[in-house]
PDB file of C-alpha atoms and ligand atoms in Angstrom:
ATOM      1  CA  MET A   1     -63.110  63.885  67.688  1.00  0.00           C
ATOM      2  CA  LEU A   2     -60.344  64.950  70.564  1.00  0.00           C
ATOM      3  CA  VAL A   3     -56.717  66.221  70.172  1.00  0.00           C
ATOM      4  CA  ALA A   4     -54.786  67.005  73.303  1.00  0.00           C
ATOM      5  CA  GLY A   5     -51.542  68.434  73.915  1.00  0.00           C
ATOM      6  CA  ASN A   6     -49.619  66.867  76.466  1.00  0.00           C
ATOM      7  CA  TRP A   7     -47.361  69.776  77.125  1.00  0.00           C
ATOM      8  CA  LYS A   8     -45.092  68.007  79.634  1.00  0.00           C
ATOM      9  CA  MET A   9     -42.611  70.706  81.543  1.00  0.00           C
ATOM     10  CA  TYR A  10     -42.601  72.691  78.441  1.00  0.00           C
ATOM     11  CA  LYS A  11     -44.126  76.637  78.878  1.00  0.00           C
ATOM     12  CA  GLY A  12     -44.062  78.485  81.770  1.00  0.00           C
ATOM     13  CA  PRO A  13     -46.705  81.259  82.097  1.00  0.00           C
ATOM     14  CA  ALA A  14     -45.109  83.830  78.989  1.00  0.00           C
ATOM     15  CA  GLU A  15     -44.884  80.976  76.594  1.00  0.00           C
ATOM     16  CA  THR A  16     -48.259  79.657  77.247  1.00  0.00           C
ATOM     17  CA  ARG A  17     -49.757  83.285  76.640  1.00  0.00           C
ATOM     18  CA  ALA A  18     -47.633  83.179  73.656  1.00  0.00           C
ATOM     19  CA  PHE A  19     -49.021  79.933  72.296  1.00  0.00           C
ATOM     20  CA  ALA A  20     -52.342  81.332  72.787  1.00  0.00           C
ATOM     21  CA  ALA A  21     -51.727  84.043  70.894  1.00  0.00           C
ATOM     22  CA  ALA A  22     -51.298  82.036  67.945  1.00  0.00           C
ATOM     23  CA  PHE A  23     -52.978  79.240  68.163  1.00  0.00           C
ATOM     24  CA  SER A  24     -56.454  79.213  66.835  1.00  0.00           C
ATOM     25  CA  PRO A  25     -58.107  75.493  66.550  1.00  0.00           C
ATOM     26  CA  PRO A  26     -60.294  74.559  63.934  1.00  0.00           C
ATOM     27  CA  GLU A  27     -64.324  73.633  64.005  1.00  0.00           C
ATOM     28  CA  GLY A  28     -64.717  70.460  64.396  1.00  0.00           C
ATOM     29  CA  VAL A  29     -62.317  68.841  66.562  1.00  0.00           C
ATOM     30  CA  GLU A  30     -62.206  69.474  70.404  1.00  0.00           C
ATOM     31  CA  ALA A  31     -58.837  70.643  70.783  1.00  0.00           C
ATOM     32  CA  VAL A  32     -57.241  70.605  74.454  1.00  0.00           C
ATOM     33  CA  ILE A  33     -53.736  71.464  75.851  1.00  0.00           C
ATOM     34  CA  CYS A  34     -52.350  69.704  78.929  1.00  0.00           C
ATOM     35  CA  PRO A  35     -50.052  73.059  80.361  1.00  0.00           C
ATOM     36  CA  PRO A  36     -47.110  72.622  83.319  1.00  0.00           C
ATOM     37  CA  PHE A  37     -49.436  73.680  87.010  1.00  0.00           C
ATOM     38  CA  VAL A  38     -48.251  76.481  86.934  1.00  0.00           C
ATOM     39  CA  SER A  39     -49.437  77.854  83.548  1.00  0.00           C
ATOM     40  CA  LEU A  40     -52.933  76.214  83.825  1.00  0.00           C
ATOM     41  CA  ALA A  41     -54.599  79.655  85.009  1.00  0.00           C
ATOM     42  CA  GLY A  42     -53.063  81.609  82.294  1.00  0.00           C
ATOM     43  CA  ALA A  43     -53.932  78.900  79.382  1.00  0.00           C
ATOM     44  CA  VAL A  44     -57.891  79.325  81.213  1.00  0.00           C
ATOM     45  CA  GLU A  45     -57.831  83.031  81.230  1.00  0.00           C
ATOM     46  CA  ALA A  46     -56.277  82.888  77.196  1.00  0.00           C
ATOM     47  CA  GLY A  47     -59.557  81.290  76.641  1.00  0.00           C
ATOM     48  CA  LEU A  48     -57.678  77.318  75.740  1.00  0.00           C
ATOM     49  CA  THR A  49     -59.555  74.761  76.745  1.00  0.00           C
ATOM     50  CA  VAL A  50     -57.431  73.026  79.343  1.00  0.00           C
ATOM     51  CA  PHE A  51     -56.438  69.872  81.369  1.00  0.00           C
ATOM     52  CA  ALA A  52     -53.685  68.823  83.756  1.00  0.00           C
ATOM     53  CA  GLN A  53     -51.280  66.555  83.752  1.00  0.00           C
ATOM     54  CA  ASN A  54     -52.119  65.199  86.667  1.00  0.00           C
ATOM     55  CA  VAL A  55     -54.292  65.135  89.845  1.00  0.00           C
ATOM     56  CA  HIS A  56     -54.261  63.723  93.328  1.00  0.00           C
ATOM     57  CA  TRP A  57     -56.715  61.692  94.840  1.00  0.00           C
ATOM     58  CA  GLU A  58     -57.646  63.288  97.986  1.00  0.00           C
ATOM     59  CA  ASP A  59     -59.325  67.052  97.640  1.00  0.00           C
ATOM     60  CA  GLU A  60     -56.685  68.093 100.351  1.00  0.00           C
ATOM     61  CA  GLY A  61     -54.157  67.346 102.310  1.00  0.00           C
ATOM     62  CA  ALA A  62     -50.295  66.837 103.241  1.00  0.00           C
ATOM     63  CA  PHE A  63     -49.190  65.509  99.990  1.00  0.00           C
ATOM     64  CA  THR A  64     -46.457  67.954  99.084  1.00  0.00           C
ATOM     65  CA  GLY A  65     -46.281  68.143  95.323  1.00  0.00           C
ATOM     66  CA  GLU A  66     -49.493  67.422  94.751  1.00  0.00           C
ATOM     67  CA  VAL A  67     -52.880  68.864  93.287  1.00  0.00           C
ATOM     68  CA  SER A  68     -56.158  68.257  93.688  1.00  0.00           C
ATOM     69  CA  ALA A  69     -59.391  68.328  91.740  1.00  0.00           C
ATOM     70  CA  PRO A  70     -60.975  70.833  93.454  1.00  0.00           C
ATOM     71  CA  MET A  71     -58.461  73.125  92.615  1.00  0.00           C
ATOM     72  CA  LEU A  72     -57.652  72.562  89.176  1.00  0.00           C
ATOM     73  CA  ARG A  73     -61.678  73.245  88.540  1.00  0.00           C
ATOM     74  CA  GLU A  74     -61.329  76.577  90.876  1.00  0.00           C
ATOM     75  CA  VAL A  75     -58.916  77.770  88.058  1.00  0.00           C
ATOM     76  CA  GLY A  76     -61.271  76.760  85.261  1.00  0.00           C
ATOM     77  CA  VAL A  77     -59.520  73.527  84.437  1.00  0.00           C
ATOM     78  CA  VAL A  78     -61.425  70.827  82.961  1.00  0.00           C
ATOM     79  CA  GLY A  79     -59.878  67.791  82.723  1.00  0.00           C
ATOM     80  CA  ALA A  80     -56.633  65.664  84.040  1.00  0.00           C
ATOM     81  CA  ILE A  81     -54.346  63.534  82.390  1.00  0.00           C
ATOM     82  CA  VAL A  82     -53.398  60.084  84.453  1.00  0.00           C
ATOM     83  CA  GLY A  83     -50.976  57.605  84.264  1.00  0.00           C
ATOM     84  CA  HIS A  84     -48.797  58.861  81.967  1.00  0.00           C
ATOM     85  CA  SER A  85     -45.963  56.696  81.363  1.00  0.00           C
ATOM     86  CA  GLU A  86     -43.622  59.340  81.955  1.00  0.00           C
ATOM     87  CA  ARG A  87     -45.253  59.242  85.913  1.00  0.00           C
ATOM     88  CA  ARG A  88     -45.222  55.859  86.013  1.00  0.00           C
ATOM     89  CA  GLN A  89     -41.450  55.214  84.687  1.00  0.00           C
ATOM     90  CA  TYR A  90     -40.087  58.241  86.709  1.00  0.00           C
ATOM     91  CA  PHE A  91     -42.161  58.533  89.680  1.00  0.00           C
ATOM     92  CA  GLY A  92     -43.414  55.441  90.707  1.00  0.00           C
ATOM     93  CA  GLU A  93     -47.417  55.472  89.370  1.00  0.00           C
ATOM     94  CA  THR A  94     -48.668  52.486  89.484  1.00  0.00           C
ATOM     95  CA  ASP A  95     -52.209  50.579  88.057  1.00  0.00           C
ATOM     96  CA  GLU A  96     -53.592  51.460  92.149  1.00  0.00           C
ATOM     97  CA  THR A  97     -52.971  55.103  92.111  1.00  0.00           C
ATOM     98  CA  VAL A  98     -53.566  56.436  88.618  1.00  0.00           C
ATOM     99  CA  ALA A  99     -57.191  53.567  89.792  1.00  0.00           C
ATOM    100  CA  ARG A 100     -57.426  56.197  92.626  1.00  0.00           C
ATOM    101  CA  ARG A 101     -56.314  59.438  90.582  1.00  0.00           C
ATOM    102  CA  ALA A 102     -59.011  59.189  87.696  1.00  0.00           C
ATOM    103  CA  ALA A 103     -61.969  57.282  89.998  1.00  0.00           C
ATOM    104  CA  HIS A 104     -61.287  61.051  92.049  1.00  0.00           C
ATOM    105  CA  ALA A 105     -61.052  63.294  89.361  1.00  0.00           C
ATOM    106  CA  LEU A 106     -63.878  61.520  87.177  1.00  0.00           C
ATOM    107  CA  GLU A 107     -65.993  61.926  90.722  1.00  0.00           C
ATOM    108  CA  ALA A 108     -64.947  65.330  90.992  1.00  0.00           C
ATOM    109  CA  GLY A 109     -66.345  66.584  87.831  1.00  0.00           C
ATOM    110  CA  LEU A 110     -63.038  66.525  85.859  1.00  0.00           C
ATOM    111  CA  ARG A 111     -62.874  64.175  82.322  1.00  0.00           C
ATOM    112  CA  VAL A 112     -59.834  62.086  82.585  1.00  0.00           C
ATOM    113  CA  ILE A 113     -57.608  61.366  80.202  1.00  0.00           C
ATOM    114  CA  ALA A 114     -56.054  57.346  81.174  1.00  0.00           C
ATOM    115  CA  CYS A 115     -52.883  56.473  79.760  1.00  0.00           C
ATOM    116  CA  VAL A 116     -52.253  52.891  79.124  1.00  0.00           C
ATOM    117  CA  GLY A 117     -49.068  51.190  76.755  1.00  0.00           C
ATOM    118  CA  GLU A 118     -46.756  48.337  76.603  1.00  0.00           C
ATOM    119  CA  LEU A 119     -43.354  48.202  76.971  1.00  0.00           C
ATOM    120  CA  GLU A 120     -41.029  48.155  73.626  1.00  0.00           C
ATOM    121  CA  GLU A 121     -39.548  44.579  75.693  1.00  0.00           C
ATOM    122  CA  GLU A 122     -43.247  43.662  75.901  1.00  0.00           C
ATOM    123  CA  ARG A 123     -44.636  44.169  72.951  1.00  0.00           C
ATOM    124  CA  ASP A 124     -41.284  41.975  71.885  1.00  0.00           C
ATOM    125  CA  ARG A 125     -42.505  39.393  73.807  1.00  0.00           C
ATOM    126  CA  GLY A 126     -46.000  39.635  72.557  1.00  0.00           C
ATOM    127  CA  GLU A 127     -47.484  40.734  76.293  1.00  0.00           C
ATOM    128  CA  THR A 128     -48.893  43.902  74.615  1.00  0.00           C
ATOM    129  CA  GLU A 129     -52.553  42.321  75.477  1.00  0.00           C
ATOM    130  CA  GLU A 130     -51.758  41.350  78.862  1.00  0.00           C
ATOM    131  CA  VAL A 131     -50.340  44.526  80.112  1.00  0.00           C
ATOM    132  CA  LEU A 132     -53.274  46.649  78.536  1.00  0.00           C
ATOM    133  CA  ARG A 133     -55.896  44.443  80.002  1.00  0.00           C
ATOM    134  CA  ARG A 134     -53.831  44.454  83.047  1.00  0.00           C
ATOM    135  CA  GLN A 135     -53.788  48.673  83.195  1.00  0.00           C
ATOM    136  CA  LEU A 136     -57.327  48.344  82.197  1.00  0.00           C
ATOM    137  CA  SER A 137     -58.551  46.863  84.841  1.00  0.00           C
ATOM    138  CA  VAL A 138     -58.864  49.292  87.440  1.00  0.00           C
ATOM    139  CA  LEU A 139     -60.223  51.539  85.168  1.00  0.00           C
ATOM    140  CA  ASP A 140     -64.165  51.549  85.854  1.00  0.00           C
ATOM    141  CA  PRO A 141     -65.973  53.003  82.761  1.00  0.00           C
ATOM    142  CA  HIS A 142     -67.358  56.404  82.660  1.00  0.00           C
ATOM    143  CA  PRO A 143     -69.209  58.667  80.421  1.00  0.00           C
ATOM    144  CA  ALA A 144     -66.154  61.768  81.103  1.00  0.00           C
ATOM    145  CA  LEU A 145     -63.187  58.523  80.817  1.00  0.00           C
ATOM    146  CA  VAL A 146     -61.141  58.698  77.365  1.00  0.00           C
ATOM    147  CA  ILE A 147     -58.002  56.333  77.050  1.00  0.00           C
ATOM    148  CA  ALA A 148     -55.327  57.039  75.645  1.00  0.00           C
ATOM    149  CA  TYR A 149     -53.366  54.169  74.414  1.00  0.00           C
ATOM    150  CA  GLU A 150     -49.823  55.317  74.066  1.00  0.00           C
ATOM    151  CA  PRO A 151     -47.205  52.422  73.342  1.00  0.00           C
ATOM    152  CA  VAL A 152     -43.808  53.554  75.680  1.00  0.00           C
ATOM    153  CA  TRP A 153     -41.469  52.983  72.560  1.00  0.00           C
ATOM    154  CA  ALA A 154     -42.995  55.289  70.618  1.00  0.00           C
ATOM    155  CA  ILE A 155     -43.236  58.421  72.995  1.00  0.00           C
ATOM    156  CA  GLY A 156     -40.827  61.258  72.410  1.00  0.00           C
ATOM    157  CA  THR A 157     -38.664  58.621  70.028  1.00  0.00           C
ATOM    158  CA  GLY A 158     -39.917  59.725  66.558  1.00  0.00           C
ATOM    159  CA  LYS A 159     -41.178  55.782  66.245  1.00  0.00           C
ATOM    160  CA  THR A 160     -44.679  55.487  65.441  1.00  0.00           C
ATOM    161  CA  ALA A 161     -46.755  52.324  65.838  1.00  0.00           C
ATOM    162  CA  THR A 162     -48.353  51.509  62.503  1.00  0.00           C
ATOM    163  CA  PRO A 163     -52.069  51.923  62.020  1.00  0.00           C
ATOM    164  CA  GLU A 164     -52.226  48.417  61.832  1.00  0.00           C
ATOM    165  CA  GLN A 165     -50.785  48.153  65.784  1.00  0.00           C
ATOM    166  CA  ALA A 166     -52.919  51.111  66.218  1.00  0.00           C
ATOM    167  CA  GLU A 167     -56.506  49.899  64.596  1.00  0.00           C
ATOM    168  CA  GLU A 168     -55.052  46.824  66.368  1.00  0.00           C
ATOM    169  CA  ALA A 169     -55.061  48.010  70.028  1.00  0.00           C
ATOM    170  CA  HIS A 170     -57.619  50.376  70.335  1.00  0.00           C
ATOM    171  CA  ALA A 171     -59.961  47.635  69.207  1.00  0.00           C
ATOM    172  CA  PHE A 172     -58.512  45.847  71.910  1.00  0.00           C
ATOM    173  CA  VAL A 173     -59.020  48.605  74.805  1.00  0.00           C
ATOM    174  CA  LYS A 174     -62.627  48.791  73.510  1.00  0.00           C
ATOM    175  CA  SER A 175     -63.405  45.483  73.568  1.00  0.00           C
ATOM    176  CA  LEU A 176     -62.630  45.720  77.390  1.00  0.00           C
ATOM    177  CA  LEU A 177     -64.022  49.071  78.315  1.00  0.00           C
ATOM    178  CA  ASP A 178     -66.063  50.970  76.547  1.00  0.00           C
ATOM    179  CA  ALA A 179     -64.739  54.435  75.797  1.00  0.00           C
ATOM    180  CA  PRO A 180     -62.866  57.033  73.436  1.00  0.00           C
ATOM    181  CA  VAL A 181     -59.261  55.853  72.398  1.00  0.00           C
ATOM    182  CA  LEU A 182     -56.521  58.561  71.815  1.00  0.00           C
ATOM    183  CA  TYR A 183     -53.272  57.103  70.315  1.00  0.00           C
ATOM    184  CA  GLY A 184     -50.165  58.882  71.124  1.00  0.00           C
ATOM    185  CA  GLY A 185     -47.079  58.429  70.402  1.00  0.00           C
ATOM    186  CA  SER A 186     -44.726  60.729  67.857  1.00  0.00           C
ATOM    187  CA  VAL A 187     -48.463  61.776  66.134  1.00  0.00           C
ATOM    188  CA  LYS A 188     -46.812  64.731  63.981  1.00  0.00           C
ATOM    189  CA  PRO A 189     -48.451  66.565  61.382  1.00  0.00           C
ATOM    190  CA  GLU A 190     -47.173  64.269  59.009  1.00  0.00           C
ATOM    191  CA  ASN A 191     -48.355  60.956  59.725  1.00  0.00           C
ATOM    192  CA  ALA A 192     -51.855  62.553  61.185  1.00  0.00           C
ATOM    193  CA  GLU A 193     -53.704  61.547  58.663  1.00  0.00           C
ATOM    194  CA  GLU A 194     -52.456  57.397  58.507  1.00  0.00           C
ATOM    195  CA  LEU A 195     -53.589  56.861  62.235  1.00  0.00           C
ATOM    196  CA  LEU A 196     -56.590  59.607  63.008  1.00  0.00           C
ATOM    197  CA  SER A 197     -58.497  57.643  59.426  1.00  0.00           C
ATOM    198  CA  ARG A 198     -58.406  54.736  61.000  1.00  0.00           C
ATOM    199  CA  PRO A 199     -61.270  52.777  62.713  1.00  0.00           C
ATOM    200  CA  GLY A 200     -61.143  53.060  66.780  1.00  0.00           C
ATOM    201  CA  VAL A 201     -58.616  55.998  67.083  1.00  0.00           C
ATOM    202  CA  ASP A 202     -61.111  58.267  68.132  1.00  0.00           C
ATOM    203  CA  GLY A 203     -58.750  61.472  68.344  1.00  0.00           C
ATOM    204  CA  ALA A 204     -54.682  61.595  69.419  1.00  0.00           C
ATOM    205  CA  LEU A 205     -52.786  62.853  72.475  1.00  0.00           C
ATOM    206  CA  VAL A 206     -49.496  64.780  71.103  1.00  0.00           C
ATOM    207  CA  GLY A 207     -46.488  65.817  73.058  1.00  0.00           C
ATOM    208  CA  GLY A 208     -43.668  67.144  70.967  1.00  0.00           C
ATOM    209  CA  ALA A 209     -45.927  68.508  68.030  1.00  0.00           C
ATOM    210  CA  SER A 210     -48.444  70.387  70.335  1.00  0.00           C
ATOM    211  CA  LEU A 211     -45.485  72.598  71.670  1.00  0.00           C
ATOM    212  CA  ASP A 212     -45.714  74.467  68.026  1.00  0.00           C
ATOM    213  CA  PRO A 213     -49.175  76.294  67.627  1.00  0.00           C
ATOM    214  CA  ASP A 214     -49.086  76.484  63.728  1.00  0.00           C
ATOM    215  CA  SER A 215     -47.956  72.010  63.684  1.00  0.00           C
ATOM    216  CA  PHE A 216     -50.485  71.458  66.862  1.00  0.00           C
ATOM    217  CA  ALA A 217     -53.399  73.131  64.758  1.00  0.00           C
ATOM    218  CA  SER A 218     -52.315  71.160  61.730  1.00  0.00           C
ATOM    219  CA  ILE A 219     -53.129  67.511  63.715  1.00  0.00           C
ATOM    220  CA  CYS A 220     -56.172  69.650  64.451  1.00  0.00           C
ATOM    221  CA  ALA A 221     -57.577  70.492  61.542  1.00  0.00           C
ATOM    222  CA  THR A 222     -56.696  66.750  60.473  1.00  0.00           C
ATOM    223  CA  ALA A 223     -58.657  65.275  62.856  1.00  0.00           C
ATOM    224  CA  ALA A 224     -61.162  67.507  61.571  1.00  0.00           C
ATOM    225  CA  ARG A 225     -61.188  66.759  57.858  1.00  0.00           C
ATOM    226  CA  ILE A 226     -61.278  62.996  58.948  1.00  0.00           C
ATOM    227  CA  ARG A 227     -64.239  63.668  61.090  1.00  0.00           C
ATOM    228  CA  SER A 228     -66.598  65.729  58.950  1.00  0.00           C
TER     229      SER A 228
HETATM  230  P1  LIG B 301     -44.960  62.720  71.850  1.00  0.00           P
HETATM  231  O1  LIG B 301     -45.202  62.216  73.013  1.00  0.00           O
HETATM  232  O2  LIG B 301     -45.934  62.666  70.951  1.00  0.00           O
HETATM  233  O3  LIG B 301     -43.550  63.764  72.095  1.00  0.00           O
HETATM  234  O4  LIG B 301     -44.563  61.079  71.518  1.00  0.00           O
HETATM  235  C1  LIG B 301     -46.641  61.472  73.422  1.00  0.00           C
HETATM  236  C2  LIG B 301     -47.129  61.783  74.959  1.00  0.00           C
HETATM  237  O5  LIG B 301     -46.087  61.396  75.488  1.00  0.00           O
HETATM  238  O6  LIG B 301     -48.245  61.842  75.392  1.00  0.00           O
END
C-alpha cells in the first residue's frame, strides 16, 4: 500500500525538518511526503520518500512559476502529484495539461499520482462515472502511474465518501485503467481502517491529517496492518 501525505501550501524547510525528526514510517507500507517546492530538498535530506505536488511538461523554458521533472530528480524527488482538484479549481488545470504533465513526468522517470474526482453537484446529478471517464481518458497506463480518486466534496471538508462509495468508484476507475487507486478526501486516523480495508482501495492520499507526524504515522500503520 502507498500512503501519500499532500502538504499543500504548508511547512517550509524548518517545519519539514521537525516533521521528519518526529515521523517514523512503519514497516510494510510505502509512506510518501509531498511538501511545497522549497521544502523538497530538505525532506529528501531528512530521509523521507518525496513527491512534488506538481511538475511541468517541458524540461526547461520560459514557464514562470513552474518546475520540471529533471529539476525534481536532481534534488532526489521520486514522483509528483498531477491534476489535484485544487490545481484544477484555482489554477486553470485542465484534463489536457494534466495529461501532458503526467506523460512527461513518467517519461522522465518520475512516478505519478494523477488525481481524479467529481464535484458534489456532479455526483448529485448522477455524473460521477462520466466525469471519471473524461478525466481518465487522457491518461495512458504506465507501471509508475497511480490514480488518486478524490471526490472534490470530500477534500478538506471533513465529509468522507462512504466506504461503499469509495469501493464503487475505485472499481469503476480500475475498469477503465489498470493502475493502483488511492482514496483521498478527509482521510483521518479514525476512518482509515474502514476505507483502506475495502477491495480496490490500494492506499490513501492524505491532506490535513498528514501534517501531524503522529496522525500520519497512525494512518500508515493502519495501511500496513490491513495489507499484512
Ligand atoms: P484532505 O485533503 O485529506 O485534507 O481532505 C486530501 C487531498 O487534497 O489530497
